[in-house]
Amino acid sequence: MATTNNSWVPGADGSGFGLNHLPYGTIDCGDELPRPAVRIGDQTLELHPLVEAGLFDGEDLPPEVFAGPTLNPFLSLGRATWSAVRGRLTELLRHGNSEIEDTGLIEEVLRPLSQVGSELPLSIGNFVDFYSSLNHATNVGHIFRPDAEPLLPNWRHLPVAYNGRASSVVPSGTQVRRPTGQLPPAEPGGIPFFGPTEALDIELELAFITGPGNELGTRIPTTAAREHIFGVTLVNDWSARDIQFWEYQPLGPLLSKSFATSVSPWITPLEALEPFRVNGPTQVPTPHEYLQCDEPWTFDIDLKVSLIPAGRHEETVIAATNFSTHYWNMAQQLAHLTVNGANVIPGDLYASGTISGSEEGSYGSLLELTLAGREPLMLPGGEERRYLEDGDTVILHGGCNSNDGESIQLGEVAGTISPAI
Amino acid sequence: MATTNNSWVPGADGSGFGLNHLPYGTIDCGDELPRPAVRIGDQTLELHPLVEAGLFDGEDLPPEVFAGPTLNPFLSLGRATWSAVRGRLTELLRHGNSEIEDTGLIEEVLRPLSQVGSELPLSIGNFVDFYSSLNHATNVGHIFRPDAEPLLPNWRHLPVAYNGRASSVVPSGTQVRRPTGQLPPAEPGGIPFFGPTEALDIELELAFITGPGNELGTRIPTTAAREHIFGVTLVNDWSARDIQFWEYQPLGPLLSKSFATSVSPWITPLEALEPFRVNGPTQVPTPHEYLQCDEPWTFDIDLKVSLIPAGRHEETVIAATNFSTHYWNMAQQLAHLTVNGANVIPGDLYASGTISGSEEGSYGSLLELTLAGREPLMLPGGEERRYLEDGDTVILHGGCNSNDGESIQLGEVAGTISPAI
């Protein structure tokens, strides 16, 4: 019956943040350390007081698991506990349940999202960024290496990735300062310029976050991915293309990415995405056995990039695509990262790489949307953009649309560009 | 007078771990969490009980700063405190001082190194590995890109680097499992092989560790490097060359490095290295202003790589060089990393990249020593090595030799190869 999935929280049903979603985050109430919470509709439900009140006594939780300041202690508990807590939260928030109200804590634990700050809910141990979209890798190859095959020989055999910087991952809403650095010289062999980037870009990505890890020297096979992946968040991997072009050979991008990486503070549990699990693209050639999956590991998630040009207020959608086009999936990425025995730890962030579709208007970066600035985007009101200008705001949206059940909205990722120092 | 630099700890003077050194680490006494300590001779001095006994009351330390399990709380306090604590420790350990003995704690706090375990003393936020040796970069360029200029156009303009994996940094003595992964196909366009690496290598490096960081969006100029650099440790950046060769384009090395990175558990304070500060190589062309230094930032540290082949016991020195040959220095590396506003945090690890001299026998990797395996090393007893074999042990040594004062031995870094799973 449809009513059993309704919540007593006003406005939750149909909001994209209903009972079937319940993303986790940490909230800043202005007084103490960030506090773990779930989002329901436009409200946040703080978790630690509910544990203290005994509402999770059946789940056998460590008493301090939601005491904050991060979700890492909860992430480390593993899938059976995640599922039990989610089940219990669904029960507590379902229409007709009065257990939270009966504690007398409701004023304390249920707060409007508009009255709390959102923090980065993770202590991120490792941040790895993949390069797993066939369309994106092909487009970038054409732009960065115009005289060569766009895909390098390894691309169809393994999910290419690099390590990112963990300390500069910031929550949605954080201002993004335009980075300064060395820019390519005017001619080969010349002295590089020095100054603020003139090619500030975005990358539309989706990251997964790990719970329990593996011991150093062991692997996580694709069949075990569910035990290690807690949930997902949208990511904007801000990139300075001129800095990147000058620095990235031979060891990969560094300063072109390390000035900021924005994530949603709301982590959607993998369990909420289960109804939207779909097959990904056919992989040719068939990858090595350790990269093969015995179930679908892609998800039907609609994604959009919106831009609010400096001084304006309306969002313009500049790109739209779907995550299911992504070539290498999460289980493959995790299997590849650990095939050499590398250890994953709770709170690691593994980003997809830019998600680009195959048609114009479906590309997840300005690099692709404007052909490296050669064909500017035309925006309402006569504005145009090759790359981002100071004061521009970019918002990433994502959601799973359902015809026969509740849709899900992923937590958005917004960031506004502030001038270089 | 020379005697004022003598210690009452037996065997400390002249050991390389005398009063002028006092490296920090954390020790495992088998019962609780790792405990911060300094090394003096072949003894360890646990610090928290001394703070509790009031011996640091003049230094105004947070009472839990040495409570463990890591040195990060101490690192975050900054240079004035580091210097005051070091000064006080020197006083307490100097010949004639009986303050530690007077507490009655000496049996509890002073333990032979042989009776405690050594742990990784840091919670590492970011691990960045540079590529700052001109000789190494030139040698590797010749080997990996034989048909091109060995140095890429950016190399002399900026200290090239990539992000490494923080979670697989391990303390000296940890077994290193031979990694498995994709190896280059037999011919271009072919299917990659899959199996244990056949080109397991070492990289001789020295890393600096940061204390207080900077706010995201600000920089650390070269003139402020002393306020942020706590100390140094030797690093063996184990590398699987065949995995690296196949994976590293276009985004840099990943699985070829992420299976293990070994560090010394004893961190030498920068202050102990001050007498050994020297000018580095002349840089041509003169780098951009943000990379210029107003004092020398290189150190006269002798470095050696020893190999103990499987089944044997004697060390053979296979490479020897000096850190002062390194092209880009620590202050430049830190200034470059933050020129875009990236934030450094306490406990970050910044490795030099392989340290190679200019002559045969001075190269910090087997890749260079054996010309990618083409010219094997001949070892005593008729053994030869192209790359490492299972059971091989590699030990990195480093030290500052003084004619008119005490020499310093850096904490060694040892690791033994265990077979692939």
CSV table of C-alpha atoms in Angstrom, one decimal, chain B residues 111 114 175 205 244 250 284 327 331 387 389:
chain,number,residue,atom,x,y,z
B,111,ARG,CA,62.7,1.6,27.5
B,114,SER,CA,64.5,-3.5,21.2
B,175,GLN,CA,56.4,-6.7,5.0
B,205,GLU,CA,63.4,9.4,-0.9
B,244,GLN,CA,53.4,1.8,-13.9
B,250,PRO,CA,47.5,10.2,-19.0
B,284,VAL,CA,68.5,27.5,-14.7
B,327,TYR,CA,67.1,20.3,-7.6
B,331,ALA,CA,60.4,25.5,0.6
B,387,TYR,CA,64.5,-6.0,-9.9
B,389,GLU,CA,62.8,-10.9,-5.7
